[in-house]
């Protein structure tokens, strides 16, 4: 039921507008309250007023949103797995009461600001600093590649306080905070990605996330995010497979549907194998998460596997559409571009494999 509800919303309300947003590099902000109404923001989180659906159903939500567009799923992932999760897990009661209902309803937007221009895979090197100042903290620094940055009512900003990474809730219109959209993106075009600059931003005491101390706190949020991305990548692959199948059955060359050619069928068979393997892996990850057994390494395994299979699958789909595969009249070109961001953001493919490598061998190859 969850899958079908999201699929209907995406087909009727999102797909008709996404092409134009991708071309103009904008996000359809009017869909945000609808996502809230449908219970799709933080849908697997449990607590007063939160949807609390199971993790496989949540995965299907991510899958279906990404069958629409990777930017739509990214918005929901950041809002739920990174922002609401951070507040729910590390926040005070007052922070939870103030922000969770608004974020869940889609009447407020959140962003998660960890990456800096010079510190992506290695966030521990971050330069953003907080110092004690009066009844709170003064923040200085800048964050790069922040999804929903310029439309966010609240930013979860990670900064070093006395050398230790801490999380701060920085509210929109706080003096000294500015957001600049990155307009040059060739991937994730129907998504807002911004640079956040903080110059002497005064944050009151009560906006420090009291339970987040050290890099493990943002990394814990990323584990949740990676689980959602892994399901989303499956949705993108499914959307491309379906478009490629329909196209190849319809399109004729040499007086026959191209789907009747052996080499075309070979690609379709490989695509369905990638999708099926991803589905099986993700259902198992969902079961582990329900049992409280999903580790960082599991989430990295899932993200690395399904985003790499997605990247392969969407490239084959694009290939099967020939010249039309790069035309905006079809969806595969958009997914082809977005697959590059999926593969690299919230930890690149290599970083996920290094996390997995550490779990397998006991040796850390990256610290
Ligand atoms: P780098 O870290 O510079 O990596 C470049 C290359 O070097 C990669 O291939 C990488 O795998 C490789 N590499 C680096 N270290 C190693 C190593 N030890 N061993 C082997 N290879 C290595 N961040 C946020 O905080 N919030 C967001 O909302 C957010 N949204 C994003 C949205 C988009 C569209 C994009 C593109 C990025 C977003 N990011 C966000 C940032 C994203 O998480 C980073 O881009 C990502 O973690 C990679 O960092 P980097 O781009 O600095 O690449």
CSV table of C-alpha atoms and ligand atoms in Angstrom, one decimal:
chain,number,residue,atom,x,y,z
A,1,UNK,CA,0.0,0.0,0.0
A,2,UNK,CA,2.9,2.4,0.9
A,3,UNK,CA,4.6,1.6,-2.4
A,4,UNK,CA,1.5,2.2,-4.5
A,5,UNK,CA,0.5,5.4,-2.7
A,6,UNK,CA,4.0,6.9,-3.4
A,7,UNK,CA,4.0,5.6,-6.9
A,8,UNK,CA,0.6,7.3,-7.6
A,9,UNK,CA,1.8,10.6,-6.1
A,10,UNK,CA,5.0,10.5,-8.2
A,11,UNK,CA,3.2,9.6,-11.4
A,12,UNK,CA,0.4,12.1,-11.0
A,13,UNK,CA,1.9,15.1,-9.3
A,14,UNK,CA,5.7,14.9,-9.8
A,15,UNK,CA,6.6,13.3,-13.1
A,16,UNK,CA,4.6,15.9,-15.1
A,17,UNK,CA,6.8,18.8,-13.8
A,18,UNK,CA,10.2,17.2,-13.1
A,19,UNK,CA,11.6,17.6,-16.7
A,20,UNK,CA,11.2,21.3,-16.6
A,21,UNK,CA,12.8,21.6,-13.1
A,22,UNK,CA,15.7,19.5,-14.3
A,23,UNK,CA,16.2,21.8,-17.3
A,24,UNK,CA,16.0,25.0,-15.2
A,25,UNK,CA,18.0,23.6,-12.3
A,26,UNK,CA,15.2,24.1,-9.7
A,27,UNK,CA,13.4,22.0,-7.1
A,28,UNK,CA,9.6,21.8,-7.1
A,29,UNK,CA,9.1,23.2,-3.6
A,30,UNK,CA,5.3,23.0,-3.9
A,31,UNK,CA,5.6,19.2,-3.4
A,32,UNK,CA,7.2,19.6,0.1
A,33,UNK,CA,3.9,20.0,2.0
A,34,UNK,CA,2.5,17.1,0.0
A,35,UNK,CA,5.4,14.9,1.0
A,36,UNK,CA,4.5,15.8,4.6
A,37,UNK,CA,0.8,15.1,4.1
A,38,UNK,CA,1.5,11.7,2.8
A,39,UNK,CA,3.8,10.9,5.7
A,40,UNK,CA,6.9,10.6,3.6
A,41,UNK,CA,9.3,12.8,5.6
A,42,UNK,CA,11.1,10.8,8.3
A,43,UNK,CA,8.6,8.1,7.7
A,44,UNK,CA,10.7,5.4,9.5
A,45,UNK,CA,11.3,7.5,12.6
A,46,UNK,CA,9.4,6.6,15.7
A,47,UNK,CA,8.3,9.0,18.5
A,48,UNK,CA,5.3,11.2,19.3
A,49,UNK,CA,3.6,12.3,16.1
A,50,UNK,CA,6.2,10.5,13.8
A,51,UNK,CA,5.0,8.0,11.2
A,52,UNK,CA,7.2,5.1,12.4
A,53,UNK,CA,6.7,2.7,9.4
A,54,UNK,CA,8.9,-0.3,9.1
A,55,UNK,CA,12.3,-0.1,7.4
A,56,UNK,CA,11.4,-2.2,4.3
A,57,UNK,CA,8.3,0.0,3.8
A,58,UNK,CA,10.6,3.1,4.3
A,59,UNK,CA,12.9,1.6,1.6
A,60,UNK,CA,10.0,1.3,-0.8
A,61,UNK,CA,9.2,5.0,-0.2
A,62,UNK,CA,12.7,5.9,-1.1
A,63,UNK,CA,12.6,3.6,-4.1
A,64,UNK,CA,9.4,5.1,-5.4
A,65,UNK,CA,10.4,8.7,-4.8
A,66,UNK,CA,13.6,8.1,-6.8
A,67,UNK,CA,11.6,6.5,-9.6
A,68,UNK,CA,10.4,10.1,-10.0
A,69,UNK,CA,13.8,11.8,-9.6
A,70,UNK,CA,17.0,11.4,-7.6
A,71,UNK,CA,16.5,15.0,-6.4
A,72,UNK,CA,13.1,14.3,-4.9
A,73,UNK,CA,14.4,11.3,-3.0
A,74,UNK,CA,17.5,13.3,-1.9
A,75,UNK,CA,15.2,16.0,-0.5
A,76,UNK,CA,13.3,13.4,1.6
A,77,UNK,CA,16.4,11.5,2.6
A,78,UNK,CA,18.1,14.7,3.9
A,79,UNK,CA,15.0,15.9,5.7
A,80,UNK,CA,14.3,12.5,7.4
A,81,UNK,CA,17.6,10.5,7.7
A,82,UNK,CA,20.0,13.4,8.3
A,83,UNK,CA,18.0,16.3,9.9
A,84,UNK,CA,15.1,14.8,11.7
A,85,UNK,CA,17.2,11.7,12.7
A,86,UNK,CA,19.9,14.0,14.1
A,87,UNK,CA,17.4,16.0,16.2
A,88,UNK,CA,15.6,12.9,17.4
A,89,UNK,CA,18.8,11.1,18.3
A,90,UNK,CA,21.0,13.9,19.6
A,91,UNK,CA,18.6,16.7,20.4
A,92,UNK,CA,17.1,18.0,23.6
A,93,UNK,CA,13.4,17.6,24.4
A,94,UNK,CA,12.8,21.3,23.5
A,95,UNK,CA,14.6,20.9,20.1
A,96,UNK,CA,12.5,17.8,19.3
A,97,UNK,CA,9.3,19.5,20.2
A,98,UNK,CA,10.1,22.6,18.2
A,99,UNK,CA,11.4,21.0,15.0
A,100,UNK,CA,10.2,17.5,14.5
A,101,UNK,CA,6.4,18.2,13.9
A,102,UNK,CA,7.3,21.0,11.4
A,103,UNK,CA,9.9,18.9,9.6
A,104,UNK,CA,7.6,15.9,9.5
A,105,UNK,CA,4.7,18.0,8.1
A,106,UNK,CA,6.9,19.6,5.5
A,107,UNK,CA,6.1,23.1,6.8
A,108,UNK,CA,9.8,23.5,7.7
A,109,UNK,CA,12.8,22.4,5.6
A,110,UNK,CA,16.1,21.2,7.1
A,111,UNK,CA,19.6,20.7,5.7
A,112,UNK,CA,22.7,18.8,7.0
A,113,UNK,CA,25.9,20.7,6.7
A,114,UNK,CA,29.0,18.5,7.1
A,115,UNK,CA,31.0,18.7,3.9
A,116,UNK,CA,33.4,21.6,3.3
A,117,UNK,CA,35.1,22.5,0.0
A,118,UNK,CA,38.4,21.1,1.1
A,119,UNK,CA,37.1,18.3,3.4
A,120,UNK,CA,34.7,15.8,1.8
A,121,UNK,CA,35.8,12.2,2.3
A,122,UNK,CA,37.7,13.3,5.4
A,123,UNK,CA,35.2,15.5,7.4
A,124,UNK,CA,37.4,15.2,10.5
A,125,UNK,CA,39.6,17.8,8.9
A,126,UNK,CA,36.8,20.4,8.9
A,127,UNK,CA,37.7,24.0,9.5
A,128,UNK,CA,34.3,25.3,10.6
A,129,UNK,CA,34.7,26.4,14.2
A,130,UNK,CA,32.5,27.3,17.2
A,131,UNK,CA,33.7,29.2,20.2
A,132,UNK,CA,32.0,30.0,23.4
A,133,UNK,CA,30.5,33.5,23.3
A,134,UNK,CA,28.1,35.1,25.8
A,135,UNK,CA,25.0,32.9,26.3
A,136,UNK,CA,25.9,30.7,23.3
A,137,UNK,CA,28.4,30.1,20.5
A,138,UNK,CA,29.9,32.0,17.6
A,139,UNK,CA,30.2,30.0,14.4
A,140,UNK,CA,32.7,30.7,11.5
A,141,UNK,CA,33.3,28.7,8.4
A,142,UNK,CA,31.7,27.5,5.2
A,143,UNK,CA,30.0,24.3,4.1
A,144,UNK,CA,29.8,23.0,0.5
A,145,UNK,CA,27.4,20.9,-1.5
A,146,UNK,CA,24.5,21.2,1.0
A,147,UNK,CA,21.2,19.8,-0.2
A,148,UNK,CA,18.3,22.2,0.4
A,149,UNK,CA,20.8,24.7,1.9
A,150,UNK,CA,19.2,27.9,0.6
A,151,UNK,CA,15.6,26.8,1.4
A,152,UNK,CA,16.3,25.4,4.8
A,153,UNK,CA,14.6,26.8,7.9
A,154,UNK,CA,17.1,25.0,10.0
A,155,UNK,CA,20.6,23.8,9.3
A,156,UNK,CA,22.3,21.0,11.3
A,157,UNK,CA,25.8,22.4,11.2
A,158,UNK,CA,28.8,20.4,12.3
A,159,UNK,CA,31.6,22.5,13.7
A,160,UNK,CA,34.6,22.0,16.0
A,161,UNK,CA,34.3,23.3,19.5
A,162,UNK,CA,37.6,23.0,21.4
A,163,UNK,CA,38.7,20.5,18.8
A,164,UNK,CA,35.6,18.3,19.1
A,165,UNK,CA,33.0,18.0,16.4
A,166,UNK,CA,29.6,19.2,17.7
A,167,UNK,CA,26.2,19.7,16.1
A,168,UNK,CA,24.4,23.1,16.1
A,169,UNK,CA,20.9,24.0,14.9
A,170,UNK,CA,21.4,27.2,12.9
A,171,UNK,CA,18.1,28.9,12.0
A,172,UNK,CA,17.3,30.7,8.8
A,173,UNK,CA,17.8,34.5,8.9
A,174,UNK,CA,20.4,34.3,11.7
A,175,UNK,CA,22.7,37.2,11.2
A,176,UNK,CA,25.9,36.2,9.4
A,177,UNK,CA,24.5,33.1,7.7
A,178,UNK,CA,24.2,33.2,3.9
A,179,UNK,CA,23.4,30.5,1.3
A,180,UNK,CA,24.6,30.5,-2.3
A,181,UNK,CA,23.2,27.9,-4.7
A,182,UNK,CA,25.6,25.9,-6.8
A,183,UNK,CA,24.3,26.6,-10.3
A,184,UNK,CA,26.9,24.8,-12.3
A,185,UNK,CA,25.7,21.2,-11.6
A,186,UNK,CA,25.3,18.8,-14.4
A,187,UNK,CA,23.9,16.1,-12.1
A,188,UNK,CA,21.0,16.4,-9.6
A,189,UNK,CA,19.7,19.4,-11.4
A,190,UNK,CA,16.2,19.1,-9.9
A,191,UNK,CA,17.6,19.5,-6.4
A,192,UNK,CA,18.9,22.5,-4.5
A,193,UNK,CA,22.6,22.3,-3.6
A,194,UNK,CA,24.2,25.3,-1.8
A,195,UNK,CA,27.2,26.6,-0.1
A,196,UNK,CA,26.5,27.8,3.4
A,197,UNK,CA,28.7,30.6,4.7
A,198,UNK,CA,28.9,31.5,8.4
A,199,UNK,CA,30.5,34.7,9.5
A,200,UNK,CA,30.3,35.3,13.3
A,201,UNK,CA,26.9,33.5,13.5
A,202,UNK,CA,25.6,33.7,17.0
A,203,UNK,CA,23.9,30.5,18.1
A,204,UNK,CA,22.1,30.3,21.5
A,205,UNK,CA,23.0,27.7,24.1
A,206,UNK,CA,19.8,25.8,23.5
A,207,UNK,CA,20.7,25.2,19.8
A,208,UNK,CA,23.6,22.9,20.6
A,209,UNK,CA,22.7,19.3,20.0
A,210,UNK,CA,23.5,18.1,23.6
A,211,UNK,CA,24.1,14.4,22.8
A,212,UNK,CA,26.3,14.7,19.7
A,213,UNK,CA,30.0,14.7,20.4
A,214,UNK,CA,32.7,13.7,18.0
A,215,UNK,CA,32.7,12.6,14.3
A,216,UNK,CA,30.7,9.4,15.2
A,217,UNK,CA,27.5,11.6,15.6
A,218,UNK,CA,27.3,12.8,12.0
A,219,UNK,CA,28.6,9.4,10.7
A,220,UNK,CA,25.7,7.8,12.6
A,221,UNK,CA,23.3,10.0,10.6
A,222,UNK,CA,25.1,9.1,7.4
A,223,UNK,CA,24.5,5.4,8.0
A,224,UNK,CA,20.8,6.1,8.0
A,225,UNK,CA,21.1,8.3,4.9
A,226,UNK,CA,23.1,5.6,3.0
A,227,UNK,CA,20.4,3.0,3.7
A,228,UNK,CA,17.9,5.3,2.0
A,229,UNK,CA,20.2,6.2,-0.9
A,230,UNK,CA,20.7,2.5,-1.5
A,231,UNK,CA,16.9,1.9,-1.9
A,232,UNK,CA,16.7,5.1,-4.0
A,233,UNK,CA,19.3,3.9,-6.4
A,234,UNK,CA,17.2,0.7,-6.9
A,235,UNK,CA,14.2,3.0,-7.9
A,236,UNK,CA,16.3,4.9,-10.4
A,237,UNK,CA,17.4,1.6,-12.0
A,238,UNK,CA,13.8,0.3,-12.1
A,239,UNK,CA,12.6,3.5,-13.8
A,240,UNK,CA,15.3,3.2,-16.5
A,241,UNK,CA,14.8,-0.5,-17.0
A,242,UNK,CA,11.0,0.1,-17.6
A,243,UNK,CA,11.6,2.9,-20.0
A,244,UNK,CA,14.2,0.9,-21.9
A,245,UNK,CA,12.0,-2.2,-22.1
A,246,UNK,CA,9.0,-0.1,-23.4
A,247,UNK,CA,11.2,1.7,-25.9
A,248,UNK,CA,13.0,-1.4,-27.2
A,249,UNK,CA,9.7,-3.3,-27.7
A,250,UNK,CA,8.3,-0.3,-29.7
A,251,UNK,CA,11.3,0.9,-31.6
A,252,UNK,CA,11.9,-0.9,-35.0
A,253,UNK,CA,15.2,-1.2,-36.9
A,254,UNK,CA,15.9,-3.7,-39.7
A,255,UNK,CA,12.0,-4.1,-39.8
A,256,UNK,CA,11.9,-5.7,-36.3
A,257,UNK,CA,11.5,-4.4,-32.7
A,258,UNK,CA,15.0,-3.9,-31.4
A,259,UNK,CA,13.9,-5.9,-28.3
A,260,UNK,CA,14.0,-9.0,-30.6
A,261,UNK,CA,17.8,-8.7,-31.1
A,262,UNK,CA,20.0,-10.9,-28.9
A,263,UNK,CA,22.4,-8.2,-27.9
A,264,UNK,CA,19.5,-5.9,-26.7
A,265,UNK,CA,18.0,-8.8,-24.7
A,266,UNK,CA,21.5,-9.4,-23.2
A,267,UNK,CA,21.5,-5.8,-21.8
A,268,UNK,CA,17.9,-6.1,-20.6
A,269,UNK,CA,18.8,-9.4,-18.8
A,270,UNK,CA,21.8,-7.8,-17.1
A,271,UNK,CA,19.6,-4.9,-16.0
A,272,UNK,CA,17.0,-7.1,-14.4
A,273,UNK,CA,19.7,-9.1,-12.7
A,274,UNK,CA,21.2,-5.9,-11.2
A,275,UNK,CA,17.7,-4.9,-10.0
A,276,UNK,CA,16.9,-8.3,-8.6
A,277,UNK,CA,20.2,-8.6,-6.7
A,278,UNK,CA,19.7,-5.1,-5.3
A,279,UNK,CA,16.1,-5.9,-4.2
A,280,UNK,CA,17.3,-9.1,-2.4
A,281,UNK,CA,20.2,-7.3,-0.7
A,282,UNK,CA,18.0,-4.4,0.4
A,283,UNK,CA,15.2,-6.5,1.9
A,284,UNK,CA,17.8,-8.3,4.0
A,285,UNK,CA,19.3,-4.9,5.1
A,286,UNK,CA,15.8,-3.8,6.1
A,287,UNK,CA,15.3,-6.9,8.2
A,288,UNK,CA,18.7,-6.3,9.9
A,289,UNK,CA,17.7,-2.7,10.6
A,290,UNK,CA,14.4,-3.9,12.1
A,291,UNK,CA,16.4,-6.2,14.4
A,292,UNK,CA,18.7,-3.3,15.3
A,293,UNK,CA,21.6,-5.1,13.7
A,294,UNK,CA,22.4,-2.8,10.7
A,295,UNK,CA,26.0,-1.7,11.1
A,296,UNK,CA,27.8,1.1,9.4
A,297,UNK,CA,29.5,-1.5,7.2
A,298,UNK,CA,26.1,-3.0,6.1
A,299,UNK,CA,24.9,0.5,5.1
A,300,UNK,CA,28.2,1.0,3.2
A,301,UNK,CA,27.8,-2.4,1.5
A,302,UNK,CA,24.3,-1.6,0.4
A,303,UNK,CA,25.1,2.0,-0.8
A,304,UNK,CA,28.2,0.9,-2.7
A,305,UNK,CA,26.5,-2.1,-4.3
A,306,UNK,CA,23.2,-0.6,-5.4
A,307,UNK,CA,24.6,2.8,-6.6
A,308,UNK,CA,27.2,1.0,-8.7
A,309,UNK,CA,24.6,-1.4,-10.1
A,310,UNK,CA,22.3,1.6,-10.7
A,311,UNK,CA,25.1,3.5,-12.5
A,312,UNK,CA,25.6,0.4,-14.8
A,313,UNK,CA,21.9,-0.1,-15.3
A,314,UNK,CA,21.0,3.5,-16.2
A,315,UNK,CA,24.0,3.6,-18.6
A,316,UNK,CA,22.7,0.5,-20.4
A,317,UNK,CA,19.2,2.0,-20.6
A,318,UNK,CA,20.6,5.2,-22.0
A,319,UNK,CA,22.5,3.1,-24.6
A,320,UNK,CA,19.3,1.2,-25.6
A,321,UNK,CA,17.5,4.5,-26.4
A,322,UNK,CA,20.2,5.4,-28.9
A,323,UNK,CA,20.1,9.2,-29.7
A,324,UNK,CA,16.9,9.6,-27.8
A,325,UNK,CA,18.8,8.4,-24.7
A,326,UNK,CA,20.3,11.9,-24.4
A,327,UNK,CA,17.1,13.8,-25.1
A,328,UNK,CA,15.1,15.5,-22.4
A,329,UNK,CA,11.9,13.9,-23.9
A,330,UNK,CA,12.9,10.7,-22.1
A,331,UNK,CA,13.9,10.1,-18.5
A,332,UNK,CA,17.0,8.0,-18.9
A,333,UNK,CA,19.3,10.9,-19.7
A,334,UNK,CA,18.3,12.6,-16.4
A,335,UNK,CA,18.9,9.4,-14.4
A,336,UNK,CA,22.2,8.9,-16.2
A,337,UNK,CA,23.4,12.3,-15.0
A,338,UNK,CA,22.0,11.8,-11.5
A,339,UNK,CA,23.6,8.4,-11.0
A,340,UNK,CA,27.0,10.1,-10.9
A,341,UNK,CA,26.0,12.1,-7.8
A,342,UNK,CA,24.4,9.0,-6.1
A,343,UNK,CA,27.7,7.1,-6.6
A,344,UNK,CA,29.8,9.9,-5.0
A,345,UNK,CA,27.7,11.7,-2.4
A,346,UNK,CA,27.3,10.7,1.3
A,347,UNK,CA,30.6,8.9,0.9
A,348,UNK,CA,32.0,7.9,-2.4
A,349,UNK,CA,32.1,4.3,-3.7
A,350,UNK,CA,35.7,4.0,-2.6
A,351,UNK,CA,35.0,5.3,0.9
A,352,UNK,CA,32.1,2.8,1.3
A,353,UNK,CA,34.4,0.0,0.3
A,354,UNK,CA,37.1,1.2,2.8
A,355,UNK,CA,34.5,1.2,5.6
A,356,UNK,CA,33.6,-2.4,4.5
A,357,UNK,CA,37.3,-3.3,4.2
A,358,UNK,CA,37.9,-2.2,7.7
A,359,UNK,CA,35.0,-4.3,9.0
A,360,UNK,CA,36.3,-7.3,7.0
A,361,UNK,CA,40.0,-7.1,7.9
A,362,UNK,CA,40.2,-5.1,11.1
A,363,UNK,CA,42.6,-2.7,9.4
A,364,UNK,CA,41.6,0.9,8.7
A,365,UNK,CA,43.0,2.0,5.4
A,366,UNK,CA,41.8,5.6,5.7
A,367,UNK,CA,42.7,7.0,9.1
B,1,LIG,P1,36.9,13.9,-2.3
B,1,LIG,O1,36.8,13.5,-0.9
B,1,LIG,O2,37.8,15.0,-2.7
B,1,LIG,O3,37.2,12.6,-3.2
B,1,LIG,C1,37.6,12.7,-4.5
B,1,LIG,C2,38.0,11.3,-5.0
B,1,LIG,O4,39.1,10.8,-4.1
B,1,LIG,C3,36.9,10.3,-4.8
B,1,LIG,O5,36.9,9.4,-5.9
B,1,LIG,C4,37.2,9.6,-3.5
B,1,LIG,O6,36.7,8.2,-3.5
B,1,LIG,C5,38.7,9.5,-3.6
B,1,LIG,N1,39.3,9.4,-2.2
B,1,LIG,C6,39.3,10.3,-1.2
B,1,LIG,N2,40.0,9.7,-0.1
B,1,LIG,C7,40.3,8.5,-0.5
B,1,LIG,C8,40.9,7.4,0.2
B,1,LIG,N3,41.4,7.5,1.5
B,1,LIG,N4,41.2,6.2,-0.5
B,1,LIG,C9,40.7,6.1,-1.8
B,1,LIG,N5,40.1,7.1,-2.5
B,1,LIG,C10,39.9,8.2,-1.8
B,1,LIG,N6,27.4,17.0,2.0
B,1,LIG,C11,26.8,17.4,3.1
B,1,LIG,O7,27.4,17.6,4.2
B,1,LIG,N7,25.4,17.6,3.1
B,1,LIG,C12,24.7,17.5,2.0
B,1,LIG,O8,23.5,17.7,2.0
B,1,LIG,C13,25.3,17.1,0.8
B,1,LIG,N8,24.6,17.0,-0.4
B,1,LIG,C14,25.3,16.7,-1.6
B,1,LIG,C15,24.6,16.8,-2.8
B,1,LIG,C16,25.3,16.6,-4.0
B,1,LIG,C17,24.6,16.7,-5.3
B,1,LIG,C18,26.7,16.3,-4.0
B,1,LIG,C19,27.5,16.1,-5.3
B,1,LIG,C20,27.4,16.3,-2.8
B,1,LIG,C21,26.7,16.5,-1.6
B,1,LIG,N9,27.4,16.5,-0.4
B,1,LIG,C22,26.8,16.9,0.8
B,1,LIG,C23,28.8,16.3,-0.3
B,1,LIG,C24,29.2,14.8,-0.6
B,1,LIG,O9,28.9,14.0,0.5
B,1,LIG,C25,30.7,14.8,-0.9
B,1,LIG,O10,30.9,15.3,-2.2
B,1,LIG,C26,31.3,13.4,-0.9
B,1,LIG,O11,31.4,12.9,0.5
B,1,LIG,C27,32.8,13.3,-1.5
B,1,LIG,O12,33.6,14.4,-1.0
B,1,LIG,P2,34.4,15.3,-2.1
B,1,LIG,O13,33.4,15.7,-3.2
B,1,LIG,O14,35.1,16.3,-1.4
B,1,LIG,O15,35.4,14.3,-2.8
